[in-house]
Tab-separated table of C-alpha atoms in Angstrom:
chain	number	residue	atom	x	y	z
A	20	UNK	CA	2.435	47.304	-77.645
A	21	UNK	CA	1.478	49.015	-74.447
A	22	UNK	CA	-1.245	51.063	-74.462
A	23	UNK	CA	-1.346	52.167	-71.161
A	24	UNK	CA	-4.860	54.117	-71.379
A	25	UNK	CA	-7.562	51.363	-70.478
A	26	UNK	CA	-10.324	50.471	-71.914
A	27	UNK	CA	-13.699	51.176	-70.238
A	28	UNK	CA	-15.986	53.558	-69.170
A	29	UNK	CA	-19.374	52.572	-67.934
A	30	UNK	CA	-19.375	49.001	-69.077
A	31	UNK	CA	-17.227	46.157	-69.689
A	32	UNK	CA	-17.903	46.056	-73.360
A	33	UNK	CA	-17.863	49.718	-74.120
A	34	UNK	CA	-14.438	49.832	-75.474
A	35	UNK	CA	-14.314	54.063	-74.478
A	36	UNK	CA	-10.194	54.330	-74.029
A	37	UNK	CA	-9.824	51.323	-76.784
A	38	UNK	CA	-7.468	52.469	-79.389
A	39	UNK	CA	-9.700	51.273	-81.859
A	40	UNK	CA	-11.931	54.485	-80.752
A	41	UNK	CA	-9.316	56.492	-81.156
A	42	UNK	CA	-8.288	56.461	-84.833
A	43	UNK	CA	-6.304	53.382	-85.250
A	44	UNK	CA	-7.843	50.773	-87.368
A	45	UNK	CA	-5.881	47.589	-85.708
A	46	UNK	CA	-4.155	46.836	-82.480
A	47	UNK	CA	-2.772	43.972	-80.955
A	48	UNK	CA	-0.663	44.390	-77.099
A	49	UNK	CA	-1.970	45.496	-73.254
A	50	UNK	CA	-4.456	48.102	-72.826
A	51	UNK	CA	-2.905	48.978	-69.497
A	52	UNK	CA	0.498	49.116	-68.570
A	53	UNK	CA	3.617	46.785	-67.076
A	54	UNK	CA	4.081	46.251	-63.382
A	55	UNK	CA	5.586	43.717	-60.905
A	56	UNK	CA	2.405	42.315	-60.350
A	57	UNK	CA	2.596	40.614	-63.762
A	58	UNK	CA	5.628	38.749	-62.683
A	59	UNK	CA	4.722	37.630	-59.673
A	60	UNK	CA	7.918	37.598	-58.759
A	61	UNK	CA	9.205	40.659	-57.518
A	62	UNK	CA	7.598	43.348	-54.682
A	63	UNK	CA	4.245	44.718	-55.734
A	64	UNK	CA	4.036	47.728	-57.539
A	65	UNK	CA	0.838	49.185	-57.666
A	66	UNK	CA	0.612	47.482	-54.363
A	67	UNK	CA	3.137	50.127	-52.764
A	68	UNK	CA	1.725	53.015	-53.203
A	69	UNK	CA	-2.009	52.205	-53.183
A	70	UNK	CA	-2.516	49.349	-50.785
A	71	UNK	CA	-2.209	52.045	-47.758
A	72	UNK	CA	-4.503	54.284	-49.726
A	73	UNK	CA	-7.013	51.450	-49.990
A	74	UNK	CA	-7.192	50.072	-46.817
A	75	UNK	CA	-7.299	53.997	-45.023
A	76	UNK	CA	-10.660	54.373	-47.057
A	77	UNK	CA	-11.971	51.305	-46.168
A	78	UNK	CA	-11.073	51.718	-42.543
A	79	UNK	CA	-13.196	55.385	-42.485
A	80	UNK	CA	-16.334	54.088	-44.188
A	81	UNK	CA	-16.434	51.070	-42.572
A	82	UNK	CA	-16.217	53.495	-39.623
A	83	UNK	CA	-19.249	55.753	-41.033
A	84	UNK	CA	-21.300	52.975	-42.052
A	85	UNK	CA	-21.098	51.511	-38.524
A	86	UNK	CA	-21.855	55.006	-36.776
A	87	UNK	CA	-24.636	55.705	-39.273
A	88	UNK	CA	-26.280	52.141	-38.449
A	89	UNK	CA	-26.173	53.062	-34.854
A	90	UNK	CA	-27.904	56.078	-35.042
A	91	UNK	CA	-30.384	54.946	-37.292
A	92	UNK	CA	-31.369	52.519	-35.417
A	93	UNK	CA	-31.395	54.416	-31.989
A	94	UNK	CA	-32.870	57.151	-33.645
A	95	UNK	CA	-29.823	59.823	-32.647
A	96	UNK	CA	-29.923	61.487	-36.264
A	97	UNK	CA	-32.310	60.559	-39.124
A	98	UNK	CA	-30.814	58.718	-42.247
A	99	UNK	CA	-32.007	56.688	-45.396
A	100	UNK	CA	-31.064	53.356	-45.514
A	101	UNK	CA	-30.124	54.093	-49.430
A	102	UNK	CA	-27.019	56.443	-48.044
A	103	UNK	CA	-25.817	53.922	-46.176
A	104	UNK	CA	-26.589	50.822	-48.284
A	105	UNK	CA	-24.223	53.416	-51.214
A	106	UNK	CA	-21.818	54.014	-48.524
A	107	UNK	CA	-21.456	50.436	-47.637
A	108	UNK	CA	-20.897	49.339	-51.219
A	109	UNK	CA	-18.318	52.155	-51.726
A	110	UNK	CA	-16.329	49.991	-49.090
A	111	UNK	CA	-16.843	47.357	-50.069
A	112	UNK	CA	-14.914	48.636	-53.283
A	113	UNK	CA	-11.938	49.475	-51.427
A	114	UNK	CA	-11.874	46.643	-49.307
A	115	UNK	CA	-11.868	44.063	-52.477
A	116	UNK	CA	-9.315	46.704	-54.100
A	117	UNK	CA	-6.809	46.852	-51.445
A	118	UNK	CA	-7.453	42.830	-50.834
A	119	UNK	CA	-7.050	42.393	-54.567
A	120	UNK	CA	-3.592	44.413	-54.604
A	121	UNK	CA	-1.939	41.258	-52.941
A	122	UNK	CA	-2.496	38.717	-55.971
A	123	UNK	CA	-5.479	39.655	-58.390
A	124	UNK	CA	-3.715	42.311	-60.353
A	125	UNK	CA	-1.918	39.072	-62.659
A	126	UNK	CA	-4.795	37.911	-63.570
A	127	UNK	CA	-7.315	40.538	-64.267
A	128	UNK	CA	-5.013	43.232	-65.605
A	129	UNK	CA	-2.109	41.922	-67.250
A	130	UNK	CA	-3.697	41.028	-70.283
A	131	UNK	CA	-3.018	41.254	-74.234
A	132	UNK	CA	-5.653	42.274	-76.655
A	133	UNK	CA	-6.327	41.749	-80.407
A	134	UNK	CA	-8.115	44.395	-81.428
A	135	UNK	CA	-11.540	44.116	-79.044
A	136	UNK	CA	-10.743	40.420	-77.728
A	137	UNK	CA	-8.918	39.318	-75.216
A	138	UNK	CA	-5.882	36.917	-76.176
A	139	UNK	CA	-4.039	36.029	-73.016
A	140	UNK	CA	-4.947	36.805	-69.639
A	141	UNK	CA	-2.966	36.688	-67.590
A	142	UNK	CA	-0.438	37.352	-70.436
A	143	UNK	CA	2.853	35.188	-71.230
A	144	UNK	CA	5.489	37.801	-70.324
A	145	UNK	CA	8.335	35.266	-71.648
A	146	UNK	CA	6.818	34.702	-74.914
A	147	UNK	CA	5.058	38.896	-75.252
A	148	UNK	CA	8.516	39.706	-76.861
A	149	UNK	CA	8.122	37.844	-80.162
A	150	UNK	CA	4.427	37.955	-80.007
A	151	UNK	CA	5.007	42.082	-80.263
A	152	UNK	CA	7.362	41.311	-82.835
A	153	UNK	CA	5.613	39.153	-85.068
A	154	UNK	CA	2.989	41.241	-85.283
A	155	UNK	CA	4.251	44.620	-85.801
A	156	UNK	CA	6.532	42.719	-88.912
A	157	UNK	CA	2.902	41.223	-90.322
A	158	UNK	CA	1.294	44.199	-89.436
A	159	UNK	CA	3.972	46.368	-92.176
A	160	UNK	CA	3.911	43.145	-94.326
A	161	UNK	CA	0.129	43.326	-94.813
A	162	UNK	CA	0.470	47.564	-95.564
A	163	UNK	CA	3.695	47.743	-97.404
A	164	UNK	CA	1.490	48.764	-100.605
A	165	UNK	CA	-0.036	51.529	-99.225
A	166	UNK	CA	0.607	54.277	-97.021
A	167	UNK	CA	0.401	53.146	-93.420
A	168	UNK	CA	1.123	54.322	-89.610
A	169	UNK	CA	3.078	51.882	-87.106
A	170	UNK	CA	3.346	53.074	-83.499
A	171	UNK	CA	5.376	50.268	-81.676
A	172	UNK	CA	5.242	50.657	-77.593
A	173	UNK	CA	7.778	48.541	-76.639
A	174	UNK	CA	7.276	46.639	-73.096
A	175	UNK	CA	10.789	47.113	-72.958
A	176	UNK	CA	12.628	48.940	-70.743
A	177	UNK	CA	9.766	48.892	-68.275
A	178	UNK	CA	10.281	47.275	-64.673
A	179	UNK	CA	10.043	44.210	-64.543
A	180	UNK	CA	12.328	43.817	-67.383
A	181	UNK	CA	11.267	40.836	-68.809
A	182	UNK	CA	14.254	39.772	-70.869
A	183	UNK	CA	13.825	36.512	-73.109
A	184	UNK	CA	16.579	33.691	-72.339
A	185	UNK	CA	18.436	34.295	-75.570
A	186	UNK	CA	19.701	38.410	-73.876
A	187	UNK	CA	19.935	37.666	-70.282
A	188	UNK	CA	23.372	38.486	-68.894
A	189	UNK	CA	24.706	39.634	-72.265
A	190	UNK	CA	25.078	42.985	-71.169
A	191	UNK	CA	27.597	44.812	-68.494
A	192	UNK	CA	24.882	46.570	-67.029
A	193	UNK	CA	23.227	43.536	-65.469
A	194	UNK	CA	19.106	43.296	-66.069
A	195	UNK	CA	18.461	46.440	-67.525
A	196	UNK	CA	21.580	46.387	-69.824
A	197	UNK	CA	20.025	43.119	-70.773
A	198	UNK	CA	16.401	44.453	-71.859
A	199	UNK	CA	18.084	47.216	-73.496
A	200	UNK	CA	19.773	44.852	-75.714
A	201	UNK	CA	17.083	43.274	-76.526
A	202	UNK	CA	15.218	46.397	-77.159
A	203	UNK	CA	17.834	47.289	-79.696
A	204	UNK	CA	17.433	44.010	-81.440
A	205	UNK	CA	13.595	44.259	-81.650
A	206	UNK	CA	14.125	47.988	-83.390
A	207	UNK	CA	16.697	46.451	-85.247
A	208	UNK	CA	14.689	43.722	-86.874
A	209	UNK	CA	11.659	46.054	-87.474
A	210	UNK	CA	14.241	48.258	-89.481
A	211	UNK	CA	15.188	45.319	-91.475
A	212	UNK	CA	11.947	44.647	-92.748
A	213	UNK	CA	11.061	47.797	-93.689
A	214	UNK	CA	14.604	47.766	-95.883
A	215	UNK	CA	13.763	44.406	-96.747
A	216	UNK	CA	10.556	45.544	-98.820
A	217	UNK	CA	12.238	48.895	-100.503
A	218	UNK	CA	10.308	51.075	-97.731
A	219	UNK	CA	13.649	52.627	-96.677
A	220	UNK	CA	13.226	55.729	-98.658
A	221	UNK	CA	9.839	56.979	-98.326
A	222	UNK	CA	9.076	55.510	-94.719
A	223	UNK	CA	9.883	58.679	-91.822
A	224	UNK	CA	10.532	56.503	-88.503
A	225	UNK	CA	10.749	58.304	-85.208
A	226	UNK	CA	12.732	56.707	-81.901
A	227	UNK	CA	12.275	58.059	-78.929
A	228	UNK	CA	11.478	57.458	-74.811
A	229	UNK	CA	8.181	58.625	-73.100
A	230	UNK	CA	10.511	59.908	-70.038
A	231	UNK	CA	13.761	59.554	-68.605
A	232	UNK	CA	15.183	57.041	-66.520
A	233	UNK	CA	13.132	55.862	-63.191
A	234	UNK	CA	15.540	56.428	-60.829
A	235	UNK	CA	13.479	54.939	-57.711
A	236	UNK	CA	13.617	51.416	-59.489
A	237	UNK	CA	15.464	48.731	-57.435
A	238	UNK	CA	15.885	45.645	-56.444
A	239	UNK	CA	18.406	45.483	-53.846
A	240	UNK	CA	21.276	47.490	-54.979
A	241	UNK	CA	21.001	46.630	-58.374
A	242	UNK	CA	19.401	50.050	-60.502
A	243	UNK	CA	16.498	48.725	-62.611
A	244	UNK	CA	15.626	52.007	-63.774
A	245	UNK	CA	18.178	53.353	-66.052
A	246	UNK	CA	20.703	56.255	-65.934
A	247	UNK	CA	20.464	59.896	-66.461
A	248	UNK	CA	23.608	61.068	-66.393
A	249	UNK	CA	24.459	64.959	-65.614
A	250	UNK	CA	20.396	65.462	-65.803
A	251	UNK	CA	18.621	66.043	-62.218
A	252	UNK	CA	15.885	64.037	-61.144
A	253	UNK	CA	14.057	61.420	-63.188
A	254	UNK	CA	10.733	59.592	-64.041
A	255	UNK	CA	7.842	61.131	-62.804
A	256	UNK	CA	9.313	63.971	-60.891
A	257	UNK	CA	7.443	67.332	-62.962
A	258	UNK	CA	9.929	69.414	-64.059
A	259	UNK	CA	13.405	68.141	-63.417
A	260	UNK	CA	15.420	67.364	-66.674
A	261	UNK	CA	16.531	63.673	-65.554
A	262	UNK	CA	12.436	62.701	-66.036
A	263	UNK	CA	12.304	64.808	-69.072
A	264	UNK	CA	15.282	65.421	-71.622
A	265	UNK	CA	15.267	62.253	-73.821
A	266	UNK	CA	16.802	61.906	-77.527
A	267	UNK	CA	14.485	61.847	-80.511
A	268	UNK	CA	16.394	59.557	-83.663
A	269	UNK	CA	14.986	60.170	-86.298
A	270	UNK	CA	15.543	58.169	-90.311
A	271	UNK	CA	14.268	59.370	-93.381
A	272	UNK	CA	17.539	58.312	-96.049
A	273	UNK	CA	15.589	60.107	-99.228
A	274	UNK	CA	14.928	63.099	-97.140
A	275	UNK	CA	17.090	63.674	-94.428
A	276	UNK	CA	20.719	63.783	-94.110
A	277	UNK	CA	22.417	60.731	-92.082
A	278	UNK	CA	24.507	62.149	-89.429
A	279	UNK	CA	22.609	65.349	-88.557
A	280	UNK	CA	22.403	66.786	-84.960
A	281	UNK	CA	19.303	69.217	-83.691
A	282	UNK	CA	20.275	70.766	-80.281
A	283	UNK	CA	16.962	72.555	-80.109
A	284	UNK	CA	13.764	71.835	-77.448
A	285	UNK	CA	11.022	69.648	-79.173
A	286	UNK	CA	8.132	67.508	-77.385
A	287	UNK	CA	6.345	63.998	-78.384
A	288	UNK	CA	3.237	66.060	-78.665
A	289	UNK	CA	4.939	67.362	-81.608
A	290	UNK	CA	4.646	63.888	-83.840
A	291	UNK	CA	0.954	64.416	-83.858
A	292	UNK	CA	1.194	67.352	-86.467
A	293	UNK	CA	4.549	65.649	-88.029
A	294	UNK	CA	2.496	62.664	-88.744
A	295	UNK	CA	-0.727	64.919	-89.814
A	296	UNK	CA	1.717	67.214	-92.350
A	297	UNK	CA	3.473	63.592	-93.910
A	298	UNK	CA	-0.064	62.425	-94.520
A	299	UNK	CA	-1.555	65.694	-96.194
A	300	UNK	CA	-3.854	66.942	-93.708
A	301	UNK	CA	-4.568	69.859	-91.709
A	302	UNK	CA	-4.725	69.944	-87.554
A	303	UNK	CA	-7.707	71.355	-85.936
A	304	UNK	CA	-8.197	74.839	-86.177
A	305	UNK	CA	-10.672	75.649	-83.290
A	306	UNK	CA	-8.149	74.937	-80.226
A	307	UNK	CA	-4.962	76.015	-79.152
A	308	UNK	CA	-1.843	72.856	-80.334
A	309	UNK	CA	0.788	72.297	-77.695
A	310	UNK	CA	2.747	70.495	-80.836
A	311	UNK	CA	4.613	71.536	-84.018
A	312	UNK	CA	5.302	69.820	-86.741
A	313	UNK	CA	9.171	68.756	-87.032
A	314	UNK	CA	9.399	68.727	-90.507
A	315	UNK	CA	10.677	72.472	-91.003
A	316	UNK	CA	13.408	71.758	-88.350
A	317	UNK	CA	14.464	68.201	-89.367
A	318	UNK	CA	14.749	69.688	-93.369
A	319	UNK	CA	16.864	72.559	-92.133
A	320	UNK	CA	14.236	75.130	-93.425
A	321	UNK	CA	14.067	76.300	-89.964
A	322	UNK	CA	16.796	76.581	-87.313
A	323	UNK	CA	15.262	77.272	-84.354
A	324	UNK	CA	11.724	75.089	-82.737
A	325	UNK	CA	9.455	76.540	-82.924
A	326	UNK	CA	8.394	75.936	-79.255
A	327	UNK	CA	9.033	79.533	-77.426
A	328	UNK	CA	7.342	78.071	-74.085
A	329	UNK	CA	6.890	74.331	-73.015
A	330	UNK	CA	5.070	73.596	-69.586
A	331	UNK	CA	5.903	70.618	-67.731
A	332	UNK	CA	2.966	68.883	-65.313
A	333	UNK	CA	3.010	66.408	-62.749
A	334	UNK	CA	-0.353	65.270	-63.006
A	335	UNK	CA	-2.622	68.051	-63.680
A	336	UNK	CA	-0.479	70.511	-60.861
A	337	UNK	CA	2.077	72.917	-63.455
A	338	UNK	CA	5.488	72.206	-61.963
A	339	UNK	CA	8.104	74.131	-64.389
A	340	UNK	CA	8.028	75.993	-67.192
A	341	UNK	CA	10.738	75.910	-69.994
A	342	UNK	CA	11.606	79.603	-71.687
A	343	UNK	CA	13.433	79.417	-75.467
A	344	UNK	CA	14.423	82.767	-75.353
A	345	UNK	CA	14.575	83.007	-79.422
A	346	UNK	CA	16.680	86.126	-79.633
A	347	UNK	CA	19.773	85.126	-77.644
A	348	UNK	CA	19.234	81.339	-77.922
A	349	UNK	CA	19.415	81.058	-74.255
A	350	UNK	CA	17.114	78.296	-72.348
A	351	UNK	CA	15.581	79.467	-69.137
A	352	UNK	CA	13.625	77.092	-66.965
A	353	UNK	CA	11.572	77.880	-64.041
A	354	UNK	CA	10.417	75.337	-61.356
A	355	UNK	CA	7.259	76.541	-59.205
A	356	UNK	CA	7.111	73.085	-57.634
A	357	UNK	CA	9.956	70.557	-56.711
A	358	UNK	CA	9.594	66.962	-55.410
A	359	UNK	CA	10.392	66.532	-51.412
A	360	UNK	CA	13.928	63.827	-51.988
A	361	UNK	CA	13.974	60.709	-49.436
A	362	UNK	CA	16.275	60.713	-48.144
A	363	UNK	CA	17.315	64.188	-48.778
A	364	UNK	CA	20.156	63.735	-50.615
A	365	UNK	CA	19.260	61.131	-52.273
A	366	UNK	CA	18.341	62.255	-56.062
A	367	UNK	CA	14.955	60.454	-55.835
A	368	UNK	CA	11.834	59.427	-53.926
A	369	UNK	CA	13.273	56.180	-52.696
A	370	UNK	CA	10.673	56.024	-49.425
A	371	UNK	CA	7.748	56.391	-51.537
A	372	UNK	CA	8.321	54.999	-54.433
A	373	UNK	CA	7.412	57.461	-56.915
A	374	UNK	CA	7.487	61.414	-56.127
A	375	UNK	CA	4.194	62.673	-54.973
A	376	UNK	CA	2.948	66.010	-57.102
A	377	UNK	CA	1.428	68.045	-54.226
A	378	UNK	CA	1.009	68.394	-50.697
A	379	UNK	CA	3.765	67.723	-48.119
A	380	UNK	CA	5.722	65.929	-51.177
A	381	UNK	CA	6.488	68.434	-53.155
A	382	UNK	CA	8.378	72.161	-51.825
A	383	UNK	CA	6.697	75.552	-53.243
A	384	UNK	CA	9.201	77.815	-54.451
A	385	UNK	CA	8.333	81.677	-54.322
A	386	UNK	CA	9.609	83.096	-55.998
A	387	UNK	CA	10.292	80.026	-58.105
A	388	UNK	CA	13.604	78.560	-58.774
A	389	UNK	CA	15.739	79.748	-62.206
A	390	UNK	CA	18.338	78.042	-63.568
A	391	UNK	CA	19.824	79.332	-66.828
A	392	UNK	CA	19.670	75.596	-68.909
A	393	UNK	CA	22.094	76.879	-71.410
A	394	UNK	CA	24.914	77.520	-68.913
A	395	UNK	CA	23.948	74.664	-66.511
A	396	UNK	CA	21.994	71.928	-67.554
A	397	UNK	CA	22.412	70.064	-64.383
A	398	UNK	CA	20.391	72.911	-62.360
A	399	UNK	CA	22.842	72.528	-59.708
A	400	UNK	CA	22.766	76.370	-59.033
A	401	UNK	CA	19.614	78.499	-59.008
A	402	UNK	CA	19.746	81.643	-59.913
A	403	UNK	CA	18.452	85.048	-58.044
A	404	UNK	CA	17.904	88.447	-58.449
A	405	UNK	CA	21.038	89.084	-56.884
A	406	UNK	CA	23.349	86.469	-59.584
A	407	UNK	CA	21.114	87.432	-62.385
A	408	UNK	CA	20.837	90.950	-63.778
A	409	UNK	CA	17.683	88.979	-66.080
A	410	UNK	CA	16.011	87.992	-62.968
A	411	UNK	CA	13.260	90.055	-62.790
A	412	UNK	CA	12.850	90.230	-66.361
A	413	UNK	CA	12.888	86.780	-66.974
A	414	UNK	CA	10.178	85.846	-64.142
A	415	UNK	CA	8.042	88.358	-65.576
A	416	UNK	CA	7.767	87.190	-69.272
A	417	UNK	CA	7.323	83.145	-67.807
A	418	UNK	CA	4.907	84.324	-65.620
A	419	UNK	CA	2.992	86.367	-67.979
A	420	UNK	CA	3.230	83.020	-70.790
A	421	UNK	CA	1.517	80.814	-67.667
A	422	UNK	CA	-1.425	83.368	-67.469
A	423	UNK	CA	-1.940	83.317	-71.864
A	424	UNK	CA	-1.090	79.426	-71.442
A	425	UNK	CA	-4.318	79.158	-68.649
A	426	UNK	CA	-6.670	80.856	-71.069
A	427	UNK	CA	-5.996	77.858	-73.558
A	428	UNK	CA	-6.956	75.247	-70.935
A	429	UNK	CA	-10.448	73.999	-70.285
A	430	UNK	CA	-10.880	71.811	-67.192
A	431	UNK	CA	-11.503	67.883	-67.923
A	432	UNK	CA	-12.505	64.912	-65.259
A	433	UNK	CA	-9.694	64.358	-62.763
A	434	UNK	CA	-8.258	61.280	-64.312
A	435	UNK	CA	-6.042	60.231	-61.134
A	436	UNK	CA	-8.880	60.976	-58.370
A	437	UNK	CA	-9.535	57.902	-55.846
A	438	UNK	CA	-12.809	57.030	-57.961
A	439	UNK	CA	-11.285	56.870	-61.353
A	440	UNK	CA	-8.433	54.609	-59.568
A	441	UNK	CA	-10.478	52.592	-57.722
A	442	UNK	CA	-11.187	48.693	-58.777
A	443	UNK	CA	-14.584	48.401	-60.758
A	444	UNK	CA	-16.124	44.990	-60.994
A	445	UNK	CA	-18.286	46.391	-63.758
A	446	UNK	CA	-15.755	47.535	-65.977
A	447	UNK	CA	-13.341	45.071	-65.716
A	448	UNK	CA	-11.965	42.966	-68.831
A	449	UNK	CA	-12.742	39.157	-68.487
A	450	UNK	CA	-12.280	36.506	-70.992
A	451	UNK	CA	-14.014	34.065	-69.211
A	452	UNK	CA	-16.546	34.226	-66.453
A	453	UNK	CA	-15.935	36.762	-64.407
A	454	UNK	CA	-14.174	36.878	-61.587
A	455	UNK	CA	-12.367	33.609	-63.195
A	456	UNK	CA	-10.778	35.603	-65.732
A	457	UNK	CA	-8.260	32.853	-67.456
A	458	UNK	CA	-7.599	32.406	-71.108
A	459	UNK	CA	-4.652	31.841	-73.881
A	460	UNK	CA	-5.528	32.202	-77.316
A	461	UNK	CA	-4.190	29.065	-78.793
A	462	UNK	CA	-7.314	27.902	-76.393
A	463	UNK	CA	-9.410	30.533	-78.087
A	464	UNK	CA	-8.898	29.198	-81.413
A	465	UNK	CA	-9.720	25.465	-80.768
């Protein structure tokens, strides 16, 4: 399914963010992820927040390359040509990015993969359903003998929400009711198979979401994006519980009970050491794991998680931090950065598109906001030193779990900086000859 982590690093045929370099032995679906652009239908995507970005850059070095011509040339200020020759091609970049935002995207990034080769680019979205399907079911078909691993990233229920002919306008709740039916069919057939070959009983399957509804998704005034109930905020918004409270199902007949409910704090960076513990190994033990294995919990050996602290980030700036106070049970969270709403009221980032994580998008709160999660899950109504005898108590043990958390933490390259985001000829994923980038793999194989 959807990757969602590229693929290259310094060439086009290094393969550096391939899952194939990262411990799985097969893999078949898109290396990056889903967006309007793939359609072709609906408003740009990537285009709305980065088209602006793109064609500010290009303005200013255009700018600097021009000024740093002059004065080369009438000897005001002395420069090598190299500098400006770099700084030239630099805009260059931007310029073919932000031109490329209008059109290119289709064809150059929305693109399925079979293990290192390309198989459709652009990619089919009609017909990526069953193609996800079909080989997920093969995929457990060829393995059923042995012990095997099956992560399944659905496509679904990701804007645009492609919906095959067969679920459109079964549902109530119009296009996204529509893709969530589907959805539900595609986990439902994956289920069957695994019945179907007697894997029921010794095969530990794991549902759950990446994040919470995206509230800023529209398309007129029909909500694209899902719901998230009494929970505040949504998709990419930090700390809020709208973009982070989602439900874990988990089936395991021979082991677990059916029927059982866990009301206790648990994160998806716990299925790494789940998965690690069910296959009889041992996690590193020279770093600090933000996961914990489930099992303890899920067999009832354990009541409580065995997460104390968990700290939310929007990108790499800490926004809230969640306190499991183990002795009363009680679930403090603490929000040292909040999204700036547009319109105010609103819920959500409508203006922007998605909520910025720092600068003039995002309020500072000092001392930071408390809500008491076990009392109000909604965080309608901070709390202060004058509503909250625990105030002061409370601020000082999250505060003092931030500084041990720090320690842990050792600085890696800035993933979302305008380099790393910027379009790269060189690195880019071709089929053909580049830039005609064009290819299905029924062509492939004749």
């Amino acid at each position: 399914g959807k990757w969602h982590m590229g693929v290259n690093c310094k060439t086009r045929q290094d393969h550096c963010h391939h899952p194939l370099n990262h411990g799985f032995d097969y893999f078949y679906g898109m290396p990056f992820t889903l967006v309007n652009e793939c359609q072709g239908t609906d408003d740009p995507e990537l285009a709305k927040s980065l088209q602006d970005t793109y064609w500010f850059y290009s303005q200013m070095i255009i700018f600097a390359v021009f000024t740093l011509v002059i004065g080369k040339l009438s000897n005001l200020f002395p420069v090598k040509w190299k500098i400006i020759i770099c700084l030239a091609i630099c805009g260059l970049l931007h310029f073919i990015s932000w031109f490329s935002s209008y059109g290119f995207t289709k064809y150059w990034n929305c693109i399925l993969m079979r293990n290192y080769d390309i198989t459709e680019q652009p990619m089919n979205l009609q017909k990526a359903t069953s193609n996800m399907l079909k080989e997920a079911i093969a995929f457990i078909e060829r393995n059923k003998h042995r012990p095997f691993l099956l992560f399944v990233s659905l496509l679904h229920v990701h804007t645009p929400l492609i919906t095959t002919e067969k679920f459109q306008g079964r549902s109530r709740h119009g296009m996204y009711g529509d893709n969530v039916e589907e959805m539900d069919w595609m986990v439902g057939n994956l289920l069957d198979v695994i019945d179907k070959e007697d894997l029921k009983n010794n095969t530990f399957i794991y549902f759950a979401s990446d994040h919470g509804g995206f509230l800023e998704a529209h398309r007129g005034n029909s909500q694209l994006g899902g719901w998230n109930g009494i929970y505040k905020g949504g998709k990419g918004m930090g700390g809020w519980e709208g973009g982070i409270r989602v439900p874990g199902i988990v089936r395991w007949p021979a082991v677990l009970p059916a029927g059982t409910v866990i009301d206790e704090p648990t994160s998806l960076m716990d299925i790494y050491p789940t998965v690690v513990q069910l296959a009889g190994g041992t996690v590193p033990q020279d770093r600090v794991m933000d996961g914990h294995t489930l099992l303890p919990l899920l067999r009832g050996t354990e009541q409580h998680s065995r997460h104390e602290f968990l700290f939310h980030y929007c990108g790499v700036f800490l926004h809230a931090v969640r306190w499991h106070q183990k002795d009363s049970g009680i679930i403090w969270k603490a929000h040292y950065a909040t999204p700036v709403f547009q319109p105010e009221a609103s819920g959500a980032c409508f203006r922007s598109g998605i909520c910025p994580c720092f600068g003039d998008g995002v309020t500072q709160h000092d001392p930071p906001l408390l809500f008491n999660l076990s009392q109000d899950p909604s965080e309608a109504n901070p709390l202060s030193a004058d509503s909250e005898p625990l105030f002061g108590t409370v601020m000082r043990r999250i505060r003092r779990a931030v500084e041990e958390h720090h320690k842990t933490l050792t600085p890696v390259p800035q993933q979302l900086s305008p380099y790393n985001n910027i379009w790269k000829p060189w690195l880019q994923p071709c089929c053909g000859t580049f830039p005609f980038c064009w290819c299905h793999e029924e062509n492939n194989k004749e």
